[in-house]
Coordinates of C-alpha atoms in Angstrom, one line a residue:
Chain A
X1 CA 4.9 -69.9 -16.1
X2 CA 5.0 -71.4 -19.4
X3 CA 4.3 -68.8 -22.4
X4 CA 0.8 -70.4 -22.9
X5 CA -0.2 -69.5 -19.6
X6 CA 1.4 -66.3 -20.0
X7 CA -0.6 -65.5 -22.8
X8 CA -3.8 -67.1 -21.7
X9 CA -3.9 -64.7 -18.9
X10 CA -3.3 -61.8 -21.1
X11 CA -6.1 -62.8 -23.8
X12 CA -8.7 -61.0 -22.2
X13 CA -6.7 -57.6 -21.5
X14 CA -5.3 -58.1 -25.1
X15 CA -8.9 -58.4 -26.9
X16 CA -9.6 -55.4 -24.8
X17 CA -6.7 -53.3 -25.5
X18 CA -6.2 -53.1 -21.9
X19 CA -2.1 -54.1 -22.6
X20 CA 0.8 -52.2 -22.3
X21 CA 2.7 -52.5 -25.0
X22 CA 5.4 -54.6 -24.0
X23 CA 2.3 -57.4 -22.9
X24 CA 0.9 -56.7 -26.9
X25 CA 4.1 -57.3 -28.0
X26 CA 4.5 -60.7 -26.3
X27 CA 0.8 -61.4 -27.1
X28 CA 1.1 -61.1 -30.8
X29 CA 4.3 -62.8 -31.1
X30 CA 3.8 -66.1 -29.1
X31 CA 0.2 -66.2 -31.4
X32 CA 2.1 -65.7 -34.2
X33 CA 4.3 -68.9 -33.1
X34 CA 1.7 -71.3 -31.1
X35 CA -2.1 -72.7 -33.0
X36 CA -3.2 -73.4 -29.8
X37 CA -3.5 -70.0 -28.5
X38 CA -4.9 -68.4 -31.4
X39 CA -7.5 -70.8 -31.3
X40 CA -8.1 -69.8 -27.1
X41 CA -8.5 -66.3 -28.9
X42 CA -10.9 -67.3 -31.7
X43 CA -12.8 -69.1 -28.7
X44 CA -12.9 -66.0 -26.1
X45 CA -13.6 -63.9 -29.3
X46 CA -16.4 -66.3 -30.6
X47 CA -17.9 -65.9 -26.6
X48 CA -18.0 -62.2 -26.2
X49 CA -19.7 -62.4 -29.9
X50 CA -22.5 -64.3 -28.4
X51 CA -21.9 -62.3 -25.0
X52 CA -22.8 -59.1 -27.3
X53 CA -26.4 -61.0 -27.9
X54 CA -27.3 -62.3 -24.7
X55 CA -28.9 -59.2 -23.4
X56 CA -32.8 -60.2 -23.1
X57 CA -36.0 -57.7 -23.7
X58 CA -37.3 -55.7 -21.4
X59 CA -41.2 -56.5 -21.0
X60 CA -43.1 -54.2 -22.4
X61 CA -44.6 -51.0 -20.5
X62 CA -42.0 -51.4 -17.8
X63 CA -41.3 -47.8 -17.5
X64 CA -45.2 -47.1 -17.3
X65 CA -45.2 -49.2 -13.9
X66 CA -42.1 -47.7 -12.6
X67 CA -43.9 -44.4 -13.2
X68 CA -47.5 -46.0 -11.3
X69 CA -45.1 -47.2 -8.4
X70 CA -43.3 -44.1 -7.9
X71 CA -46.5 -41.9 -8.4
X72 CA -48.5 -44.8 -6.1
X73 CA -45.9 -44.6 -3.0
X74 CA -46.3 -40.8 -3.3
X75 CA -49.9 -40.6 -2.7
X76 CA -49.3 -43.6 -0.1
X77 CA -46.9 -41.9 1.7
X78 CA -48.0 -38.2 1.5
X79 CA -51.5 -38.2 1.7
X80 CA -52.3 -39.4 5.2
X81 CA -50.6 -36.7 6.7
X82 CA -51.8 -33.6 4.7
X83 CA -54.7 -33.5 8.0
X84 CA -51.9 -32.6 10.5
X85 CA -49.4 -30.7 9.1
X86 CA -50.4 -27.2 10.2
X87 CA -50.7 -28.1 13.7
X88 CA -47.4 -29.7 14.1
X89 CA -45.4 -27.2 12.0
X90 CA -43.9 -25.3 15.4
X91 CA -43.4 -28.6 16.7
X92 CA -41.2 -30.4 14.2
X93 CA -39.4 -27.0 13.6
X94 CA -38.0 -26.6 17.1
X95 CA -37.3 -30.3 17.2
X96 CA -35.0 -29.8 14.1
X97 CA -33.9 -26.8 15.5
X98 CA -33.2 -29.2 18.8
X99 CA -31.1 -31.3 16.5
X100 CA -28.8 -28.9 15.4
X101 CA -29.2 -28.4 11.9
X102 CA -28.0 -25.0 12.2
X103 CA -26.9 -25.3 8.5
X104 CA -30.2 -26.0 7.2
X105 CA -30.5 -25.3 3.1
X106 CA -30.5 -22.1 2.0
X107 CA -34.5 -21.1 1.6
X108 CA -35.4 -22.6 4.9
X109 CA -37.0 -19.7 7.5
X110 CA -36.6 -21.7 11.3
X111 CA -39.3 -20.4 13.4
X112 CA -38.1 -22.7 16.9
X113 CA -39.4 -21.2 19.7
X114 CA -43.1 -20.8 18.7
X115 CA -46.1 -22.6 20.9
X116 CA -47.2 -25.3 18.8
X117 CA -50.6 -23.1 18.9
X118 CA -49.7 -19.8 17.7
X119 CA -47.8 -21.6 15.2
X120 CA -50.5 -23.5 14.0
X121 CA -53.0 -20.6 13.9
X122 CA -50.3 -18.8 11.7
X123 CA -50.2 -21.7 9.8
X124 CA -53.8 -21.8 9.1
X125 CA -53.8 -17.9 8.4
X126 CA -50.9 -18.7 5.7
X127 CA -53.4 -21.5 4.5
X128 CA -56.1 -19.4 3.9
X129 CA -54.2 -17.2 1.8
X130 CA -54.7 -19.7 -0.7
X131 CA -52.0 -21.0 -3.0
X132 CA -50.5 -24.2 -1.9
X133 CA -51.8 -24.5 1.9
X134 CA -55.6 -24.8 0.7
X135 CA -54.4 -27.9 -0.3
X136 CA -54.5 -28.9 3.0
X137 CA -57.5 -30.0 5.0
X138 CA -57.5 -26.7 7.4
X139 CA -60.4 -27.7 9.4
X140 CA -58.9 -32.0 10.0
X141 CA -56.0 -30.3 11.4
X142 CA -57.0 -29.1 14.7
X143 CA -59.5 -32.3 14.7
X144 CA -56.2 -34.4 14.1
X145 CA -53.4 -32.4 16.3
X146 CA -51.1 -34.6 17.6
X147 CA -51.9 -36.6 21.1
X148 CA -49.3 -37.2 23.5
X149 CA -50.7 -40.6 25.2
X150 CA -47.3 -42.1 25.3
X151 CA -48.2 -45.1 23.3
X152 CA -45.7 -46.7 20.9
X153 CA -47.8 -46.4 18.4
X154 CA -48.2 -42.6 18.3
X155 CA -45.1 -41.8 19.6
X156 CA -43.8 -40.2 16.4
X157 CA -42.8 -36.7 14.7
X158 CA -41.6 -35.9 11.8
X159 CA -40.8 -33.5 9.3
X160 CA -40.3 -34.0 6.0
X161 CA -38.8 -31.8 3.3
X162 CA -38.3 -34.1 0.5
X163 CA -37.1 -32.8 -2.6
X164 CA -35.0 -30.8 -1.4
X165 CA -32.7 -29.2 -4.4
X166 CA -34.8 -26.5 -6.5
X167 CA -37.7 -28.4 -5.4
X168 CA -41.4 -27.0 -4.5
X169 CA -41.2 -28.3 -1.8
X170 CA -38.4 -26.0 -0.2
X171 CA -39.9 -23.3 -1.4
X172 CA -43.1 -24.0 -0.1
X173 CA -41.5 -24.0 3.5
X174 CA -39.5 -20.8 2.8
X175 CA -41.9 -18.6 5.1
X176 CA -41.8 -18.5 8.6
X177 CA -45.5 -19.8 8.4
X178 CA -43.9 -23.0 5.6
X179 CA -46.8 -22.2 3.3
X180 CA -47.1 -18.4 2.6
X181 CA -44.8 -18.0 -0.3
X182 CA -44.2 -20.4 -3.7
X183 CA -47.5 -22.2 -4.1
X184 CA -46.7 -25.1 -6.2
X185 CA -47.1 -25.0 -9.7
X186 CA -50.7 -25.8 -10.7
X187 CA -49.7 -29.0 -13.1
X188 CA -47.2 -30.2 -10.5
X189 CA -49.9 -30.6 -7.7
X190 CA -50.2 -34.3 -7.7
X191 CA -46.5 -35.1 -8.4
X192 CA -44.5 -33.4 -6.4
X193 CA -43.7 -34.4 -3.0
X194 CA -45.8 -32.2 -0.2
X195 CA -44.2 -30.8 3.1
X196 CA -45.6 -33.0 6.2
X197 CA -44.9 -32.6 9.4
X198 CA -46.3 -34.5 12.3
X199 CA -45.6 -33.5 16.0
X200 CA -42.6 -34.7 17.6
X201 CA -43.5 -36.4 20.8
X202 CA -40.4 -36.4 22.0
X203 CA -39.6 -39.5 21.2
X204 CA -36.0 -41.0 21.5
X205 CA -34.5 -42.3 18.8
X206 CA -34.0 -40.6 15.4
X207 CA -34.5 -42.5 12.2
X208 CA -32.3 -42.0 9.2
X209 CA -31.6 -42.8 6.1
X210 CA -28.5 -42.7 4.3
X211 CA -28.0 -43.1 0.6
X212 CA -24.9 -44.8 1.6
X213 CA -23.2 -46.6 -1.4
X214 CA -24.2 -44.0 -3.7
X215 CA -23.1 -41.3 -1.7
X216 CA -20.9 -42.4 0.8
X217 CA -17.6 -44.3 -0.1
X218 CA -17.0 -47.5 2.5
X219 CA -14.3 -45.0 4.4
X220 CA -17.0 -42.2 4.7
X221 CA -19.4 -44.7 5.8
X222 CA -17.2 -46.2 8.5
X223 CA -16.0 -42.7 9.6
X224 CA -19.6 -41.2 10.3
X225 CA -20.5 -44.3 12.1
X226 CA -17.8 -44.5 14.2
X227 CA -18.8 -44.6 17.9
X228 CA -22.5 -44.4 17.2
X229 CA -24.8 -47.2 17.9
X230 CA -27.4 -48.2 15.4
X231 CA -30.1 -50.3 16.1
X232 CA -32.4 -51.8 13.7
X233 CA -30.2 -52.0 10.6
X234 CA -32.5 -52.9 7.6
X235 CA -32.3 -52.0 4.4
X236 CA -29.9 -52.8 1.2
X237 CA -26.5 -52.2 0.0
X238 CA -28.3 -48.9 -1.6
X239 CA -29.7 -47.0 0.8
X240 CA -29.9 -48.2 4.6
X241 CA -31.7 -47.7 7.7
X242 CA -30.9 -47.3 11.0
X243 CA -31.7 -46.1 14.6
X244 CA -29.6 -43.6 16.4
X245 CA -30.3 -42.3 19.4
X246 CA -31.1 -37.8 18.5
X247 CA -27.5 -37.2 20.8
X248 CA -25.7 -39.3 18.3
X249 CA -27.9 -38.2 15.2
X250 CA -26.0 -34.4 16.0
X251 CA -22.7 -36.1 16.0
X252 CA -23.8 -37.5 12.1
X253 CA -24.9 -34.2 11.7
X254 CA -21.8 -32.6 12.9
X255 CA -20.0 -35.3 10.7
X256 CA -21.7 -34.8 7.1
X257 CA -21.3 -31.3 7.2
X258 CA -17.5 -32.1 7.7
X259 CA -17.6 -34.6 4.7
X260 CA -19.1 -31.8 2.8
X261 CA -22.4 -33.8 2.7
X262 CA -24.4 -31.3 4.4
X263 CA -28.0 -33.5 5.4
X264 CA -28.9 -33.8 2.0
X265 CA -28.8 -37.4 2.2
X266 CA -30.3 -37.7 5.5
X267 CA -33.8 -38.7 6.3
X268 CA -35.0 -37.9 9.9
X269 CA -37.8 -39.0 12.2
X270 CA -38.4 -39.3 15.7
X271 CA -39.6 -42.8 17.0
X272 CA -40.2 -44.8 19.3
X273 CA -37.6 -47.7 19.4
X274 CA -39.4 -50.5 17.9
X275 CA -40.7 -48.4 14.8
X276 CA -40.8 -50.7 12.0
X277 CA -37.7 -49.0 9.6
X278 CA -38.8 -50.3 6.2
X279 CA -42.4 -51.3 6.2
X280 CA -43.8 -49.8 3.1
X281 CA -47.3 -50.2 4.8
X282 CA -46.3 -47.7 7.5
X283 CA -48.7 -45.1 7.8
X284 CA -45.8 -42.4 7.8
X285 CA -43.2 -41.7 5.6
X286 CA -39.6 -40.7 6.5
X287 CA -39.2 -37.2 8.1
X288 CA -36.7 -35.9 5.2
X289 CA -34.3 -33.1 6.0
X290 CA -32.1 -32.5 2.7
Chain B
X1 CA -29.4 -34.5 -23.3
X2 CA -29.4 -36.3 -20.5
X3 CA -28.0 -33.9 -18.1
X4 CA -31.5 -31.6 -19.2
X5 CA -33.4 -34.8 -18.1
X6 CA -31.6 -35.4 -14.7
X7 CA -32.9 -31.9 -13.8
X8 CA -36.1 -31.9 -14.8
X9 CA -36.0 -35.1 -13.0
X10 CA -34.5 -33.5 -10.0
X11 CA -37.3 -31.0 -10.2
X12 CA -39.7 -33.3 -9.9
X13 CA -40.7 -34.0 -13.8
X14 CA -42.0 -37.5 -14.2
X15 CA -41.9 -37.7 -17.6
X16 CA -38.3 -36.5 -17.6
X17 CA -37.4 -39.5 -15.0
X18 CA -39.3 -41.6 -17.3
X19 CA -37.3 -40.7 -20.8
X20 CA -34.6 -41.2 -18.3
X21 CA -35.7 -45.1 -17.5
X22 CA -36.5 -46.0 -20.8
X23 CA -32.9 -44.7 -21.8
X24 CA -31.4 -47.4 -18.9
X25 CA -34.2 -50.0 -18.6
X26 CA -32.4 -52.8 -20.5
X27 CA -29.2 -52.2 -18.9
X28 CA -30.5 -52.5 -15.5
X29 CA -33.1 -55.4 -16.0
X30 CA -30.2 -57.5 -17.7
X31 CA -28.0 -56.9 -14.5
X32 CA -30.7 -57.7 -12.5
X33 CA -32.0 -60.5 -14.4
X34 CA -28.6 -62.4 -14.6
X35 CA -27.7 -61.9 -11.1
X36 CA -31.2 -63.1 -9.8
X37 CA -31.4 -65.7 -12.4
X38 CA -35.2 -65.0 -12.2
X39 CA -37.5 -62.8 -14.6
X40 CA -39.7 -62.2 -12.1
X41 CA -36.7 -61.2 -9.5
X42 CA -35.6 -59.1 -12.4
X43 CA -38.2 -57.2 -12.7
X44 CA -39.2 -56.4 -9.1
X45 CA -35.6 -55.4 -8.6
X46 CA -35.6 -53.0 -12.0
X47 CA -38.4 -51.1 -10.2
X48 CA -36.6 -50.9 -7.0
X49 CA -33.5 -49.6 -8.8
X50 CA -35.5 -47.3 -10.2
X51 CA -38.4 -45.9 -7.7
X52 CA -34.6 -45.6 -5.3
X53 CA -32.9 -43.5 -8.0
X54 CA -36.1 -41.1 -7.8
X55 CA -36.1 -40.9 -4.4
X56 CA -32.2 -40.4 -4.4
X57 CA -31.9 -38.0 -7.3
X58 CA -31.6 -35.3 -5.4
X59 CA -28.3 -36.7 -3.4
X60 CA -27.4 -37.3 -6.5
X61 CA -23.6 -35.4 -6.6
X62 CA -22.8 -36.0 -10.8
X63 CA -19.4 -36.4 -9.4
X64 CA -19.6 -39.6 -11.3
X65 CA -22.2 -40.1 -14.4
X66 CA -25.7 -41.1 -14.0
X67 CA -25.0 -44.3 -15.4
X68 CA -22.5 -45.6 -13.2
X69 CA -24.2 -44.0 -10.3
X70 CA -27.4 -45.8 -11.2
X71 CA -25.6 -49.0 -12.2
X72 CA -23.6 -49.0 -8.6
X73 CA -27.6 -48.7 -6.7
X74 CA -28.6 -51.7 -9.0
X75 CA -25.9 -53.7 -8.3
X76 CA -25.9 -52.9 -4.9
X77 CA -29.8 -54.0 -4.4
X78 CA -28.7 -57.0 -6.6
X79 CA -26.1 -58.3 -4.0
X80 CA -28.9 -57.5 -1.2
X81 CA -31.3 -59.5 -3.3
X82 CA -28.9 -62.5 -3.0
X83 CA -27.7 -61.9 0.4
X84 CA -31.5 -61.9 1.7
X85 CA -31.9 -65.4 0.0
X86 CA -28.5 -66.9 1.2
X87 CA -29.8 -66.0 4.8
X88 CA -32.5 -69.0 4.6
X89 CA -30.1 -71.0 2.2
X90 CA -26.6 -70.5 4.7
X91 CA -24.5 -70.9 1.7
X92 CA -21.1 -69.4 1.6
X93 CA -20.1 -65.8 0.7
X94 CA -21.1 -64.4 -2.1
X95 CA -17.4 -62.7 -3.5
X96 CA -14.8 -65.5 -3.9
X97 CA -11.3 -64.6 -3.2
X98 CA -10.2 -62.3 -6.4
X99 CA -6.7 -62.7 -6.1
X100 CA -4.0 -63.7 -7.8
X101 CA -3.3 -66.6 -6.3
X102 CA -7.0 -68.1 -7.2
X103 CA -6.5 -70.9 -10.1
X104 CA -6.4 -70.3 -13.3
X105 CA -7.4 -73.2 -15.8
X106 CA -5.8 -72.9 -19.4
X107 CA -8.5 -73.7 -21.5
X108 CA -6.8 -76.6 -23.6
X109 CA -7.8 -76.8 -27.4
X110 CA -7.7 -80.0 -29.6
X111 CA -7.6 -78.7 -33.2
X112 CA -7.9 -82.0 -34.3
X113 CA -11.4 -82.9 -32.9
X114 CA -14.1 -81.9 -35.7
X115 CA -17.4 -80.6 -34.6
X116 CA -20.4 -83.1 -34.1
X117 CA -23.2 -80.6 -34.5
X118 CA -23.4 -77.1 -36.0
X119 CA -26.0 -75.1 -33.4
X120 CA -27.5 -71.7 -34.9
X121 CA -26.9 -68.4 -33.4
X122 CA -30.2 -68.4 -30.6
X123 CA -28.8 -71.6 -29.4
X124 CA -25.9 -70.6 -28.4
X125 CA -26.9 -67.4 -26.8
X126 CA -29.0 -69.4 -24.5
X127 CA -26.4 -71.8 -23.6
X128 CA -24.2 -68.9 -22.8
X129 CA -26.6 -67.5 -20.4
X130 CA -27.4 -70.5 -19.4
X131 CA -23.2 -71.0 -18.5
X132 CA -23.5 -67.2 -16.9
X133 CA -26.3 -68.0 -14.7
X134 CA -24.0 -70.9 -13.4
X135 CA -21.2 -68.8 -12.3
X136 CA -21.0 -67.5 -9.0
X137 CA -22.2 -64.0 -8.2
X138 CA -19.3 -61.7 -8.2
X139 CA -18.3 -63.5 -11.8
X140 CA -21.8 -62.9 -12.6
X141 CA -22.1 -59.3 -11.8
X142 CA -18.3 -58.8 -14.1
X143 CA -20.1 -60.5 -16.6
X144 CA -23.3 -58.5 -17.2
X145 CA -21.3 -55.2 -17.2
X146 CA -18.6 -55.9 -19.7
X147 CA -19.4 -58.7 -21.9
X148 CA -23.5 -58.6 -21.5
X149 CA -23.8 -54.8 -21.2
X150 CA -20.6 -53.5 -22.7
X151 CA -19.8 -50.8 -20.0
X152 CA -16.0 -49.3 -19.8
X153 CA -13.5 -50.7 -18.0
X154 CA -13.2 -47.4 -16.6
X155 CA -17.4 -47.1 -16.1
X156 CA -16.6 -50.6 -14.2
X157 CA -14.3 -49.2 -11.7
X158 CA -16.8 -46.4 -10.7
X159 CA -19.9 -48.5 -10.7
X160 CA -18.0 -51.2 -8.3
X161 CA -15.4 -48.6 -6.8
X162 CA -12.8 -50.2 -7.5
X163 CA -9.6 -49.7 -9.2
X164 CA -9.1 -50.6 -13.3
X165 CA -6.4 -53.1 -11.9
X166 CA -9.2 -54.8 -10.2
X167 CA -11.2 -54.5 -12.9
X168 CA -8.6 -56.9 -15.2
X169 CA -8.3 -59.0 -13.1
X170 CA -11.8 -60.1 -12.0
X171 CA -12.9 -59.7 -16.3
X172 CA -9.6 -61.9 -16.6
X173 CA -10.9 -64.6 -14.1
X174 CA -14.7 -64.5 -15.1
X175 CA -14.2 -64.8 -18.4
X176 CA -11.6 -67.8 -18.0
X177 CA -14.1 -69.7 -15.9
X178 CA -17.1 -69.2 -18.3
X179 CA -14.6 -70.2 -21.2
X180 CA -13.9 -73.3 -19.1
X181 CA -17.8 -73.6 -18.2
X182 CA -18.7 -73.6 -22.1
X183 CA -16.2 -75.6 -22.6
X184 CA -17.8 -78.0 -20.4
X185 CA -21.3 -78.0 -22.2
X186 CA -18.9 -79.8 -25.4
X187 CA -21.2 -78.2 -27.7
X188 CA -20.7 -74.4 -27.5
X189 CA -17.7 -74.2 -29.3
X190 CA -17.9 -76.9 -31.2
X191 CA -18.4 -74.8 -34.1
X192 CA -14.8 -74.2 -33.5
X193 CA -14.1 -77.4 -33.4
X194 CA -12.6 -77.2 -29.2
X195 CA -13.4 -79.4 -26.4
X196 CA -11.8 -79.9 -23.1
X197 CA -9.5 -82.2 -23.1
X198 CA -8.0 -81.2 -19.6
X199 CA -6.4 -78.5 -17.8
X200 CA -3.9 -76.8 -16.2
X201 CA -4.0 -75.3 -13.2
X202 CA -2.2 -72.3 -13.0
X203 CA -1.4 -71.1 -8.6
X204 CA 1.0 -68.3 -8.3

């Protein structure tokens, strides 16, 4: 390798002082000695000048839409399922509890075990306590209880507890009836994300989402996976979804908590196979279990 | 202080998340805009980065800084971006071979040549992203963080887990075929009186 080269391929560590010293020293004397190099400097120096300028506006009021879009998909994703929550609360508990997340966060009461309609009745008395639950629509509730007709297209249940860390949301499911205690905060009503369960139809196939590349290194990702068939893959590189089958949903279970991952980057929902896993039009969100 | 904001944020407090995208929104629609090559692109994937880091935030481990962590989700949906077009386009992968044995091209200077035409400072910023927006997506993404955005070498390695010799190496090799890309335009360095007058190619 002829000095030049040598010292080409150093340039950009050297203008970075990313060289060792013994590299700086070569760098700095074969400038001293050669025109032609100093001038491959002056160029790569007289690029990352202009490189320091290329960065381009950002439209204006970008943030406000971020802000609409995050505050739009909430509404979108929240609000058809107010209606049914109290009847299904039983039912999405014991099918968590079914799943095994024995190590559920700190703050959350299981109730499994309960008839879906003693449960439901609880959970009405709890809404008419006021606070949080009048927030739901009592009365829709037993109008809208979930129907077992086997369909595809009803075959879901979910449970979402989104938010999870210090969130309302956890705390508003820290009774044994998910509503009694920790109404949320009065200016936080239309922000924050609201408990929803659906009833689980005992559907096969769990839906999850992982935060994968954000949370996850490649070798995590490979090792929680390993054995368990996914179906459906969509997604990005970000966050990705898949359908497991609920046996292999407890091995991922089993597997975060030995990754120290707990579920908090787990999103749950029972299914029926050919749910669609990233239609933004769905009219359910992601059952959630942080 | 940005911790305070990423648990507000984490608490639900929109107008701490939003303090929080103002603070990164040039960053990430830069990234996005020169790996899409597209404003439009750009801007739908700055709001996905975004509405996904809200959703996320509470996985959100601050074993590494905000920053990175929310620089690795754009870049990720960035690559995803690209890979969803490549599937109707069946062009090749998207990361060239980064190692050492990949060419190297000594960018050759003639110190005699004298400049034929002096450009002002706007015009060569566009021909530089122009010369970016050329180079192929793993060069692209290098790019944006170090030379566009000025992130750490160090910030580099945690936003695209890697290590910081990995890091040299693909700077090294991006920058070395941009150089020989502007080179190529004969006009962007003629202020420094260069041209190409041929190469060497450099195989380990």
């Amino acid at each position: 390798m002829s000095d030049c080269v040598k010292c080409a391929r150093l340039l950009s560590d050297y203008v970075d002082q990313q060289c060792d010293g013994e590299q700086r020293e070569f760098v700095e004397r074969h400038l001293s000695a050669c025109p032609d190099c100093t001038e491959r400097l002056a160029m790569l120096l007289s690029m990352l000048e202009v490189a320091a300028e290329a960065p381009e506006p950002v439209p204006e009021g970008f943030s406000g839409v971020v802000m609409k879009r995050i505050d739009e998909s909430k509404r979108r994703r929240f609000m058809p399922m107010r209606f049914t929550m109290m009847a299904a609360a039983a039912i999405a508990l014991v099918f968590i509890w079914r799943l095994g997340f024995g190590n559920l966060p700190k703050g959350i009461t299981m109730t499994a075990g309960s008839a879906p309609a003693s449960a439901s009745s609880k959970a009405m008395d709890a809404a008419t306590g006021g606070g949080e639950a009048a927030l739901f629509g009592v009365e829709e509730n037993t109008e809208s209880a979930p129907q077992t007709d086997g369909g595809n297209g009803s075959e879901k249940g979910m449970m979402r507890i989104e938010g999870f860390m210090g969130s309302n949301i956890v705390r508003s499911f820290t009774s044994n009836s998910l509503l009694a205690e920790a109404p949320l905060a009065p200016e936080d009503e239309d922000d924050a994300y609201l408990p929803v369960l659906e009833a689980n139809n005992n559907g096969r196939y769990a839906f999850i989402l992982l935060v994968q590349d954000s949370v996850l290194s490649a070798e995590q990702s490979a090792a929680l996976f390993d054995g368990i068939s996914r179906f459906g893959e969509e997604g990005d590189a970000a966050v990705r979804y898949y359908l497991v089958s609920l046996e292999d949903l407890e091995t991922l279970q089993v597997r975060l908590t030995e990754q120290g991952l707990t579920a908090e980057s787990l999103e749950v929902e029972v299914v029926s196979k050919d749910y669609p896993l990233v239609d933004e039009q769905a009219p359910y969100g992601a059952v959630v279990v942080y | 202080m940005e911790s305070q904001l990423i648990e507000q944020a984490k608490r639900g407090d929109s107008s701490a998340f939003e303090q929080l995208v103002k603070q990164y929104e040039k960053k990430v629609y830069n990234i996005a805009l020169r790996m899409s090559r597209s404003h439009d692109d750009a801007l739908d994937i700055s709001q996905d980065v975004f509405i996904r880091v809200f959703r996320s935030l509470s996985g959100f481990k601050e074993e590494s800084s905000f920053s990175t962590w929310l620089f690795r989700i754009t870049t990720n949906i960035c690559i995803d971006h690209l890979r969803k077009q490549e599937r109707g386009e069946k062009t090749v992968s998207l990361y060239q071979k980064d190692e050492d044995g990949e060419e190297f091209e000594l960018p050759v200077v003639d110190l005699t040549a004298s400049p034929e035409q002096h450009y002002e400072r706007k015009e060569l910023v566009e021909i530089f992203r122009r010369c970016v927006d050329e180079l192929p997506p793993d060069q692209r993404e290098i790019i944006v963080l170090r030379d566009i955005n000025g992130l750490s070498y160090e910030e580099i390695a945690q936003t695209l887990d890697c290590n910081l010799g990995t890091v040299k190496s693909r700077i090294n090799r991006a920058r070395n075929r941009l150089q020989t890309g502007l080179l190529a335009t004969g006009n962007f360095f003629s202020n420094r009186k260069s041209n190409t007058v041929g190469k060497e190619v450099q195989a380990k």
